[in-house]
Short mmCIF file of N, CA, C and O in Angstrom, two decimals:
data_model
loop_
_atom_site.label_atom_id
_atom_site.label_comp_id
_atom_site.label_asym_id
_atom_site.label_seq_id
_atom_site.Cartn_x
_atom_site.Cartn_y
_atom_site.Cartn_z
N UNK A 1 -12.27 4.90 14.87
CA UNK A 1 -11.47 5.75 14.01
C UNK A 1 -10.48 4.89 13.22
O UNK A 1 -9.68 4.12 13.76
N UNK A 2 -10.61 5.10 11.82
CA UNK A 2 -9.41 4.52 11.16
C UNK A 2 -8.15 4.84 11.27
O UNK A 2 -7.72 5.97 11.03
N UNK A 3 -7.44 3.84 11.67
CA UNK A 3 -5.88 4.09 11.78
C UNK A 3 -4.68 2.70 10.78
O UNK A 3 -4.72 1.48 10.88
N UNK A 4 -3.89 3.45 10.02
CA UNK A 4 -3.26 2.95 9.66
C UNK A 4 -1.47 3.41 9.98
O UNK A 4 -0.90 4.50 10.00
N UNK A 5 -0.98 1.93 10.23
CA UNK A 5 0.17 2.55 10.87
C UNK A 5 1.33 1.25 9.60
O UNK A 5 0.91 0.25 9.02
N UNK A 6 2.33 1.65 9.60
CA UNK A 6 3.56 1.02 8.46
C UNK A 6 4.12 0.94 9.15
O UNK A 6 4.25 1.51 10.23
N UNK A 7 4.99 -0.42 8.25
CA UNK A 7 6.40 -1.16 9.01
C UNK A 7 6.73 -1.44 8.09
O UNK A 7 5.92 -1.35 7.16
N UNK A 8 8.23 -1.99 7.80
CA UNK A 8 9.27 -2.43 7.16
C UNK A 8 9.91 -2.00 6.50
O UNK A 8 10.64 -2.82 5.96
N UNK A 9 10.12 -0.50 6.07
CA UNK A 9 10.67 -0.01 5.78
C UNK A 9 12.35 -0.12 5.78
O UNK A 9 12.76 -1.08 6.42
N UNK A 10 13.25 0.59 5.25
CA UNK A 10 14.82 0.36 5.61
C UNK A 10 15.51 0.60 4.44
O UNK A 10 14.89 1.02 3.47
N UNK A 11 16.99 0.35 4.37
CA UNK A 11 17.64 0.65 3.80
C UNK A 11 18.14 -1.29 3.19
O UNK A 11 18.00 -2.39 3.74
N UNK A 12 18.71 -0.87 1.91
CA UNK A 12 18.87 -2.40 1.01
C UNK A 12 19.32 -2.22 0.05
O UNK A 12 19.01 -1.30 -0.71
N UNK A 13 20.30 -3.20 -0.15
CA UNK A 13 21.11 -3.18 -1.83
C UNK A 13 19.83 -3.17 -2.78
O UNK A 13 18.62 -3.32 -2.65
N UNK A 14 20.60 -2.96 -3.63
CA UNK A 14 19.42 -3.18 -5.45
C UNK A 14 19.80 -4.98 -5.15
O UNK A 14 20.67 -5.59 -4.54
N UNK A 15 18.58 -5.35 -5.97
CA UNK A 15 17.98 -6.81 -6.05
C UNK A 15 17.86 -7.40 -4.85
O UNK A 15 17.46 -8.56 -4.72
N UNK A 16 18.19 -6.68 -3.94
CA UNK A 16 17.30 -7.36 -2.63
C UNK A 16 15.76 -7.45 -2.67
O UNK A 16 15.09 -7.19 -3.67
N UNK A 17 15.35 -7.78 -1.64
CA UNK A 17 13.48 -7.44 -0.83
C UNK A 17 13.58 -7.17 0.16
O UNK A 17 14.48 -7.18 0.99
N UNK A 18 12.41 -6.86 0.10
CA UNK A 18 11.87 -5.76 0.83
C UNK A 18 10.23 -6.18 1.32
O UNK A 18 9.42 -6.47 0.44
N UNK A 19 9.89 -6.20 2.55
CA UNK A 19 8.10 -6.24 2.57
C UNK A 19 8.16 -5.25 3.45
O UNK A 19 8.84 -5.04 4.46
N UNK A 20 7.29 -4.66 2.88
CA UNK A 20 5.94 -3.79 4.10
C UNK A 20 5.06 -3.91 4.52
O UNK A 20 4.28 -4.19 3.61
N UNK A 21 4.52 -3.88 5.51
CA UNK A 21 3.56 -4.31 6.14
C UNK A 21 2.36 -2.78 6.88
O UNK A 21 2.94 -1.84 7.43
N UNK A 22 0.91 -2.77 6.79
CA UNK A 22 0.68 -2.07 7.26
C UNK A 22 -1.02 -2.54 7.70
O UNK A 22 -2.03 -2.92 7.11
N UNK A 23 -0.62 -2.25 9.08
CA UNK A 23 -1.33 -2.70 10.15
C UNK A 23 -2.87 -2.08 10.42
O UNK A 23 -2.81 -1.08 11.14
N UNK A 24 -4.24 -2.44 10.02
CA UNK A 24 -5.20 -0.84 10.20
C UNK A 24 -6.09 -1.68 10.52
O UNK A 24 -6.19 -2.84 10.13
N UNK A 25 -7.11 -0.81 11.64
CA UNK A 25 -8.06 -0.69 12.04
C UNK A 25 -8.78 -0.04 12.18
O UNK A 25 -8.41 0.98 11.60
N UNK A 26 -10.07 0.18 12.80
CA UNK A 26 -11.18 1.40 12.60
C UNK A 26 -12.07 0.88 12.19
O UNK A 26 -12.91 0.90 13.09
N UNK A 27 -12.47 0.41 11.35
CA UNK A 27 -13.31 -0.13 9.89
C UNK A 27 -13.39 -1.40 9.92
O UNK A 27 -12.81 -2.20 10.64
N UNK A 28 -14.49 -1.62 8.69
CA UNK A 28 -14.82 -3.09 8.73
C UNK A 28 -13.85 -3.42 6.84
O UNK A 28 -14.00 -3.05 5.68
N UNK A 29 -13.00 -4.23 7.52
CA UNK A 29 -11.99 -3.74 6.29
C UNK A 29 -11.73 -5.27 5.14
O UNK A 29 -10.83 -5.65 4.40
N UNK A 30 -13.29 -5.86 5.60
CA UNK A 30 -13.84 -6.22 4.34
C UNK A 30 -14.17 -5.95 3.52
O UNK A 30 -13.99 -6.58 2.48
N UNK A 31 -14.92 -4.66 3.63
CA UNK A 31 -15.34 -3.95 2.51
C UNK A 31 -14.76 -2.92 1.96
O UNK A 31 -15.30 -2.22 1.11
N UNK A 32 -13.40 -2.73 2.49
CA UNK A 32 -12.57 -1.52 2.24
C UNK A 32 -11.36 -2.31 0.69
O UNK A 32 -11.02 -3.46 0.42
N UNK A 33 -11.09 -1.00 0.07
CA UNK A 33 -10.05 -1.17 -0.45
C UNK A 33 -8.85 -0.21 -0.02
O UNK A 33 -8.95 0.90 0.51
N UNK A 34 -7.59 -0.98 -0.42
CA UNK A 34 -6.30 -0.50 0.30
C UNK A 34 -5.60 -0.61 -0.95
O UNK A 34 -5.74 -1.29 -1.97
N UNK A 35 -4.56 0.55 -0.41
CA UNK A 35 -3.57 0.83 -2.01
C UNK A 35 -1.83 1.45 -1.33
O UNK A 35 -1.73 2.12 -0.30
N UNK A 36 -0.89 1.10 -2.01
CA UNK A 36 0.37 1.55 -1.75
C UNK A 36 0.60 1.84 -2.20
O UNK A 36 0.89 1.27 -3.25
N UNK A 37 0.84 3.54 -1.90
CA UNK A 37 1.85 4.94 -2.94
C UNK A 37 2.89 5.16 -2.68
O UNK A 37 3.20 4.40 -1.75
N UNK A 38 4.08 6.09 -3.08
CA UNK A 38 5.27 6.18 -2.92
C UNK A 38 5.55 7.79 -3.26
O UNK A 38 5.23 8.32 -4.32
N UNK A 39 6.03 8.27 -2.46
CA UNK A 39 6.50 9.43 -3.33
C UNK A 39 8.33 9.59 -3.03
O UNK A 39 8.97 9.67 -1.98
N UNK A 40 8.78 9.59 -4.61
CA UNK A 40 10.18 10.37 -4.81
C UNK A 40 10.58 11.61 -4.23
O UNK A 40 9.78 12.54 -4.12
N UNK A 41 11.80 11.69 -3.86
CA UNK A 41 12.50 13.34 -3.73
C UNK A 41 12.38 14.08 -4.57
O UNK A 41 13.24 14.13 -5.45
N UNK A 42 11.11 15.04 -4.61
CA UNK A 42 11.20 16.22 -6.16
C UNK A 42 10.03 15.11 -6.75
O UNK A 42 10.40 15.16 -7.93
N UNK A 43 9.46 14.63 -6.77
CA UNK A 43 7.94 14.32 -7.75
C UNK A 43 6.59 13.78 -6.57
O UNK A 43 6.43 13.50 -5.38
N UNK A 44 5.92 13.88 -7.74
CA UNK A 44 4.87 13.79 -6.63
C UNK A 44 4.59 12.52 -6.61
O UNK A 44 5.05 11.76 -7.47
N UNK A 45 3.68 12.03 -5.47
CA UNK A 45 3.15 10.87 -5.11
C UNK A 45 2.51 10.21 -6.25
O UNK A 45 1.54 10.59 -6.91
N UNK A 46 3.41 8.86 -6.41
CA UNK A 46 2.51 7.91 -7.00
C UNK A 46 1.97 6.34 -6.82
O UNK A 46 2.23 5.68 -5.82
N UNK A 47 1.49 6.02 -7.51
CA UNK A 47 0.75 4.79 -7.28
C UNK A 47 1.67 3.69 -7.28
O UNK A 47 2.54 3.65 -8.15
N UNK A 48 1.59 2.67 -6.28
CA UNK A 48 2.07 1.64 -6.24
C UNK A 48 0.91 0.31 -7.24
O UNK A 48 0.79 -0.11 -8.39
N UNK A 49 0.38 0.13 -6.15
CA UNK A 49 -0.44 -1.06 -6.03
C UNK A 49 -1.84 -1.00 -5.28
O UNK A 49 -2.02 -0.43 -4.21
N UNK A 50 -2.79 -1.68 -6.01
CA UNK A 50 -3.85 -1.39 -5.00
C UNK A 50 -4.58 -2.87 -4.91
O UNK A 50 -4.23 -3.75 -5.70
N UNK A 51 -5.65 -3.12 -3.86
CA UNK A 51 -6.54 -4.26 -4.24
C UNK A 51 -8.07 -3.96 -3.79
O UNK A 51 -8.15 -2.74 -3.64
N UNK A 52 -8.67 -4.25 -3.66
CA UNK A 52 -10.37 -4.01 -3.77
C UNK A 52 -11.12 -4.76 -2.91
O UNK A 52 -10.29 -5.50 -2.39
N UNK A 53 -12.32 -5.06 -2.40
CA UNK A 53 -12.56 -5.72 -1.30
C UNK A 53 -12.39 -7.04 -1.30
O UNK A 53 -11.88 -7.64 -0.35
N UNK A 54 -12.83 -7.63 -2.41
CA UNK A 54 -12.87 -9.00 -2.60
C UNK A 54 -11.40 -9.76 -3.11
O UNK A 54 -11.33 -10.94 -3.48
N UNK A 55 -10.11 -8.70 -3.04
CA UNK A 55 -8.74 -9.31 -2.98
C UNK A 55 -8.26 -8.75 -4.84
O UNK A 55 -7.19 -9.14 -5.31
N UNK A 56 -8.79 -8.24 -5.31
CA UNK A 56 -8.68 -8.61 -6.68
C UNK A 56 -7.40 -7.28 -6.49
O UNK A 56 -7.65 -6.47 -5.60
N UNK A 57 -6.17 -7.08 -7.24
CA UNK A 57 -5.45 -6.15 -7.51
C UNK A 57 -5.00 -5.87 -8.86
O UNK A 57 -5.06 -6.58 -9.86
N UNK A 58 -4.42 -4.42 -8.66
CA UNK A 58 -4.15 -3.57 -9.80
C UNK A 58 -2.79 -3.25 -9.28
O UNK A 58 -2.50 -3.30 -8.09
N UNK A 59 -1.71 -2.83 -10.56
CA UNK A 59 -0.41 -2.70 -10.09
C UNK A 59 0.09 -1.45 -11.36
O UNK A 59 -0.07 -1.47 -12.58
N UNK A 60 0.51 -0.80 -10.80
CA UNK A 60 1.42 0.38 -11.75
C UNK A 60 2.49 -0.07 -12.34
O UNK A 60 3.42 -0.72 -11.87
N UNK A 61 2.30 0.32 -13.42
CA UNK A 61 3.45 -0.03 -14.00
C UNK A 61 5.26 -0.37 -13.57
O UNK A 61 5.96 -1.26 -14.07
N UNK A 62 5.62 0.50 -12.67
CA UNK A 62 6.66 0.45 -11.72
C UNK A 62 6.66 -0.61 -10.94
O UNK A 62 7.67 -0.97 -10.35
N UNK A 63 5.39 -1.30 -10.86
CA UNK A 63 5.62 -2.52 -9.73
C UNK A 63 5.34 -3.57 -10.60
O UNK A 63 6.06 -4.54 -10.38
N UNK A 64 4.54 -3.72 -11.53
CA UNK A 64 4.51 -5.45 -12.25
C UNK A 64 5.81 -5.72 -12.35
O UNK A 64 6.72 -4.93 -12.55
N UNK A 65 5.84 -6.77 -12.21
CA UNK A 65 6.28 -7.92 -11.99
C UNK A 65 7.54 -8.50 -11.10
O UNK A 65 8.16 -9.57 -11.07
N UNK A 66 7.59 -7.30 -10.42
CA UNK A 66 8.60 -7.15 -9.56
C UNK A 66 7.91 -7.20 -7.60
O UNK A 66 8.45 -7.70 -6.62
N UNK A 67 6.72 -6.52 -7.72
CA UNK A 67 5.82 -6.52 -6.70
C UNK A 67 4.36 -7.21 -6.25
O UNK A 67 3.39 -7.32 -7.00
N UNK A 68 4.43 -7.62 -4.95
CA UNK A 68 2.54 -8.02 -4.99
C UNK A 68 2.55 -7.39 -3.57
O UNK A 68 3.44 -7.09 -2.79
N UNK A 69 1.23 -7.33 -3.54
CA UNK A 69 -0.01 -6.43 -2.83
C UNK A 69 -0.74 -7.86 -2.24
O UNK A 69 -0.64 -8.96 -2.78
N UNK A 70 -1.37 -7.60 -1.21
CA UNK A 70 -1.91 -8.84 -0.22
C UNK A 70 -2.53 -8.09 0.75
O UNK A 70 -1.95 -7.23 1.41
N UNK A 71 -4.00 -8.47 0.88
CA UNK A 71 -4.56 -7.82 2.03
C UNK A 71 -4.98 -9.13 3.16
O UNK A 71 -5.35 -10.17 2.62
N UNK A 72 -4.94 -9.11 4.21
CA UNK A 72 -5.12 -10.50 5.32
C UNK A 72 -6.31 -9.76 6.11
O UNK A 72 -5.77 -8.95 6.87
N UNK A 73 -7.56 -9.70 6.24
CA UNK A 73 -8.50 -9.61 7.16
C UNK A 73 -8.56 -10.31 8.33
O UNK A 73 -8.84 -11.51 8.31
N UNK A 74 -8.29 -9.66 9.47
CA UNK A 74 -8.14 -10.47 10.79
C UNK A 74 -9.45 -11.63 11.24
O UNK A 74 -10.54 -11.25 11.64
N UNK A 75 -9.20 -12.56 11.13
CA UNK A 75 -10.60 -13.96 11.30
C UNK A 75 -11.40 -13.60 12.69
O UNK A 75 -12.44 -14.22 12.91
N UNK A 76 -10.98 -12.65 13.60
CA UNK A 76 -11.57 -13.17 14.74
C UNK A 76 -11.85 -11.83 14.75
O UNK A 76 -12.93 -11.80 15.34
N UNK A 77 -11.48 -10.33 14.40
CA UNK A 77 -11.79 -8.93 14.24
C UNK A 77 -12.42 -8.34 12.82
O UNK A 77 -11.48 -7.62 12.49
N UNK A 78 -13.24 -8.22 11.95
CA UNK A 78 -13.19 -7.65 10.87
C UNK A 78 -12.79 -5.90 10.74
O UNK A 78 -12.61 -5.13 9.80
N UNK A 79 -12.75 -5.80 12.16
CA UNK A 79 -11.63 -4.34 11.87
C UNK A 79 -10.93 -4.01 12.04
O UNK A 79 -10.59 -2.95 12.57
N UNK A 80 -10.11 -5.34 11.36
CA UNK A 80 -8.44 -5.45 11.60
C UNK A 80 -7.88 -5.90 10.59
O UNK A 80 -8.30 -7.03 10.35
N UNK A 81 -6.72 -5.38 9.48
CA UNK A 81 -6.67 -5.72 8.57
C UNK A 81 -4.87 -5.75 8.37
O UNK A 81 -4.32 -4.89 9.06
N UNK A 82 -4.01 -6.53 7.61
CA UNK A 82 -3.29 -6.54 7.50
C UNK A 82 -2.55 -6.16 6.29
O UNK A 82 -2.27 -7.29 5.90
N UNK A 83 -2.13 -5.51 5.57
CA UNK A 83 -1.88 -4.92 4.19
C UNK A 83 -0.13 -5.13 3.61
O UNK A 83 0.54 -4.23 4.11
N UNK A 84 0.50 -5.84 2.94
CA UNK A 84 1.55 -6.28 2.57
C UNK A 84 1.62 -5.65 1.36
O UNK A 84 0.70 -5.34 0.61
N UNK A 85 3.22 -5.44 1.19
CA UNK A 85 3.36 -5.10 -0.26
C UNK A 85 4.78 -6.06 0.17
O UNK A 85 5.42 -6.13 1.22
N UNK A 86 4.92 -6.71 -1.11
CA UNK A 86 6.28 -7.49 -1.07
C UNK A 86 7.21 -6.77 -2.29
O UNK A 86 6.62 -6.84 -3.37
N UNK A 87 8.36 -6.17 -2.36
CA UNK A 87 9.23 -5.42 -3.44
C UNK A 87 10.28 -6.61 -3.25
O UNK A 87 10.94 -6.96 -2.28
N UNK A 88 10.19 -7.11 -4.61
CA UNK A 88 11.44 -7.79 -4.98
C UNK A 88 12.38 -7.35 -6.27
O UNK A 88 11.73 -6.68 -7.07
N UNK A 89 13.29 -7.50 -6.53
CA UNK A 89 14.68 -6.99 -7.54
C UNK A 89 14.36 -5.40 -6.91
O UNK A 89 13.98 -4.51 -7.67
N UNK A 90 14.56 -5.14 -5.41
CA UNK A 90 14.59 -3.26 -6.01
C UNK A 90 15.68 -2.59 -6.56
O UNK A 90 16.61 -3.24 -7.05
N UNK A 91 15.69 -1.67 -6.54
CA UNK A 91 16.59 -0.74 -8.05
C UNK A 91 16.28 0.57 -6.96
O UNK A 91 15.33 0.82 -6.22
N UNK A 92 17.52 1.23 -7.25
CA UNK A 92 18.00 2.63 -6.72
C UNK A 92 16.49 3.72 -6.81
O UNK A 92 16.03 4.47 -5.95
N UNK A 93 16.03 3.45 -8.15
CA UNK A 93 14.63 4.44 -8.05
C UNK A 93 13.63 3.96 -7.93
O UNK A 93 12.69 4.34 -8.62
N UNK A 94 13.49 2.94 -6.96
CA UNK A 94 12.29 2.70 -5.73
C UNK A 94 12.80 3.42 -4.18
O UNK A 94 12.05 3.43 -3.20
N UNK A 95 14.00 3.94 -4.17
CA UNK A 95 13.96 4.93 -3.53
C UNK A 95 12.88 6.10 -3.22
O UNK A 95 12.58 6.94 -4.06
N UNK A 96 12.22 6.06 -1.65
CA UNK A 96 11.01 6.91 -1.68
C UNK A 96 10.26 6.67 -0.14
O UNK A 96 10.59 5.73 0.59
N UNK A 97 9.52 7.37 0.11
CA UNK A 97 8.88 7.20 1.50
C UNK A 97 7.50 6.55 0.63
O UNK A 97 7.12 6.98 -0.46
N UNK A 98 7.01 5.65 1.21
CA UNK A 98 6.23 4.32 1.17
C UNK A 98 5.07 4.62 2.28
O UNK A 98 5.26 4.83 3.47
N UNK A 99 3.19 4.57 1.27
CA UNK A 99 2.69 5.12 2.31
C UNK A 99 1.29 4.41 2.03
O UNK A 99 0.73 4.71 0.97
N UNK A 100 0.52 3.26 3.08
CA UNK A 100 -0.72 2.85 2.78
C UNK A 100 -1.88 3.72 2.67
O UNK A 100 -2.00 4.84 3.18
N UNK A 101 -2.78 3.05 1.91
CA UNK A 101 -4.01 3.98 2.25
C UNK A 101 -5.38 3.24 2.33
O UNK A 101 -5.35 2.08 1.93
N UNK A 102 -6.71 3.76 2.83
CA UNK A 102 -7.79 3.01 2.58
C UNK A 102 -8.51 3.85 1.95
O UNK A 102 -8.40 5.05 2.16
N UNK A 103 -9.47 3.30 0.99
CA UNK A 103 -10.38 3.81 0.50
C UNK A 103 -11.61 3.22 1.03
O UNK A 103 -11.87 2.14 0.50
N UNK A 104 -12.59 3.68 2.10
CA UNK A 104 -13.76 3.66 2.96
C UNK A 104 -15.11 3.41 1.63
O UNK A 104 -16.03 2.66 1.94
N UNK A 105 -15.11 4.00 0.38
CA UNK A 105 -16.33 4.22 -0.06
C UNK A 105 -16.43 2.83 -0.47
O UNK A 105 -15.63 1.93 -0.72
N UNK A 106 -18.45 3.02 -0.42
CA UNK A 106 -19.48 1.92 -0.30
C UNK A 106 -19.08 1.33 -2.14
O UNK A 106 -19.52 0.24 -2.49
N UNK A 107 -18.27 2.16 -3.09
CA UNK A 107 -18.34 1.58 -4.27
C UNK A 107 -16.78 1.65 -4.60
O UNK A 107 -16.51 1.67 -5.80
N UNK A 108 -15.84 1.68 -3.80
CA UNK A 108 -14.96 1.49 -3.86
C UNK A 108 -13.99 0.16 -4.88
O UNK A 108 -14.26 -1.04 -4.83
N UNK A 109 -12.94 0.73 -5.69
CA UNK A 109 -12.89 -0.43 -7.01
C UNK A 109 -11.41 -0.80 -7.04
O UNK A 109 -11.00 -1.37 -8.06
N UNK A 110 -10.39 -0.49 -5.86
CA UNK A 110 -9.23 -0.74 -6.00
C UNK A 110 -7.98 0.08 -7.12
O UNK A 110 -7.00 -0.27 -7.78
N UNK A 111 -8.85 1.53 -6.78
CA UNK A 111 -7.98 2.39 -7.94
C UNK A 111 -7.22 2.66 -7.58
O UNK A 111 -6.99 2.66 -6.37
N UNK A 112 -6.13 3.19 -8.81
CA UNK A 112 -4.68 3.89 -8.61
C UNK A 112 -4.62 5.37 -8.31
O UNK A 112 -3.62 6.09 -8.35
N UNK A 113 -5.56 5.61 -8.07
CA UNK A 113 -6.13 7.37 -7.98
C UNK A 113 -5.90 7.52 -6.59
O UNK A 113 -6.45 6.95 -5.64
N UNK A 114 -5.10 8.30 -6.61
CA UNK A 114 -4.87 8.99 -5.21
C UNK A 114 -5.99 9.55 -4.10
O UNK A 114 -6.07 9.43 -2.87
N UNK A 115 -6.59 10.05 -4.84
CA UNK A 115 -7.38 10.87 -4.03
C UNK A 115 -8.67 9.93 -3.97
O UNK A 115 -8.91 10.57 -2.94
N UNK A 116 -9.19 9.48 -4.02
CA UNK A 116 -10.10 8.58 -4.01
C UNK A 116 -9.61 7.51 -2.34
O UNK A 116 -10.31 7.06 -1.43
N UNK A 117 -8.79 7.49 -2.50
CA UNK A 117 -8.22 7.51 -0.76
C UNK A 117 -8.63 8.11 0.45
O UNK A 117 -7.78 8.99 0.59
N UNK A 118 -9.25 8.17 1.23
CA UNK A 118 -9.52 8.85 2.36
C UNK A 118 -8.90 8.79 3.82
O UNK A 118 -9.18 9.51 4.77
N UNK A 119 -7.96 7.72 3.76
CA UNK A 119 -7.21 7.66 4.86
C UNK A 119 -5.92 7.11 4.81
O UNK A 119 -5.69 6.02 4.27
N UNK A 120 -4.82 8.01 5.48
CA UNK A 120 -3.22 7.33 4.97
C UNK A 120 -2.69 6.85 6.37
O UNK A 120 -3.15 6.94 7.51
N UNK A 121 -1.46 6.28 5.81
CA UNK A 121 -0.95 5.90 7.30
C UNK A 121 0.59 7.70 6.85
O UNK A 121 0.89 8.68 6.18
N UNK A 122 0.90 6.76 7.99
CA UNK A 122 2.22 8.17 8.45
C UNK A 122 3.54 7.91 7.30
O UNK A 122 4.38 8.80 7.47
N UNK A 123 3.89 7.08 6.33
CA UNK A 123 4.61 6.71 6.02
C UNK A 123 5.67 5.49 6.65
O UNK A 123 5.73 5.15 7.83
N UNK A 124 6.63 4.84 5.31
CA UNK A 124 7.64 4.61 5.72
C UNK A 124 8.73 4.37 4.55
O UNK A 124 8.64 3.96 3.39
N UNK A 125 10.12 4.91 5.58
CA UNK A 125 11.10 5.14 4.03
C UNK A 125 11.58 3.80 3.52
O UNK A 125 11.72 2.89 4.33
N UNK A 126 11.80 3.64 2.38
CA UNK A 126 12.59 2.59 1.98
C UNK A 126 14.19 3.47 0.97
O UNK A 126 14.26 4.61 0.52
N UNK A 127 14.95 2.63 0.95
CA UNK A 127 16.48 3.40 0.49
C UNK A 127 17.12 1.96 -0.24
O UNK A 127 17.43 1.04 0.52
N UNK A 128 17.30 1.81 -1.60
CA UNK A 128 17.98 0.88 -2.11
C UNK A 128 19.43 1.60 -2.51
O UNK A 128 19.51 2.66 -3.14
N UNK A 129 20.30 0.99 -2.12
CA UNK A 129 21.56 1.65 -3.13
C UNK A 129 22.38 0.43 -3.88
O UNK A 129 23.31 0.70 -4.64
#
């Protein structure tokens, strides 16, 4: 069973960092792509960052050049995967609960599309002031 679980979350001045980390197994998560959404107080969930099996990533506008995305495949498990998002300069409206996801399908492309996701972790908050 796929499970994805988050860490690093917290509270942080503006222009600090920030990493998250999110931990998943289940799957053979070589062939998976993984993506980090966010949703605001009052809007809906959106796209962070995503990357695709072979490492390649895509970034929303909200995160160039301020963020990267990193996936680590465990060497000795392939269904163990390690998923990073690093937030650097954050700003008051990266305020938001912070939430990985995998996308399982066989043609899977590292999209920003939500739903194309099939498995989330539980969240985690981040708070810049």
């Amino acid at each position: 069973q796929v499970q994805l679980v988050e860490s690093g979350g917290g509270s942080v001045q503006a222009g600090r960092s920030l990493t998250l980390s999110c931990d998943a197994s289940g799957y053979t998560y070589s062939s998976y792509c993984m993506g980090w959404f966010r949703q605001i107080p009052g809007k809906e969930r959106e796209a962070v960052a995503a990357v695709d099996a072979d490492g390649r990533t895509t970034y929303a506008d909200v995160a160039k050049d301020r963020y990267v995305i990193a996936k680590a495949i465990d060497a000795y498990s392939h269904n163990r995967c390690n998923l990073i998002l690093l937030m650097n300069n954050l700003r008051p409206e990266d305020t938001a609960m912070y939430y990985c996801a995998a996308d399982t399908g066989r043609y899977c492309t590292g999209s920003l599309l939500d739903y194309q996701y099939d498995y989330w972790g539980q969240e985690t908050q981040v708070t810049v002031s």
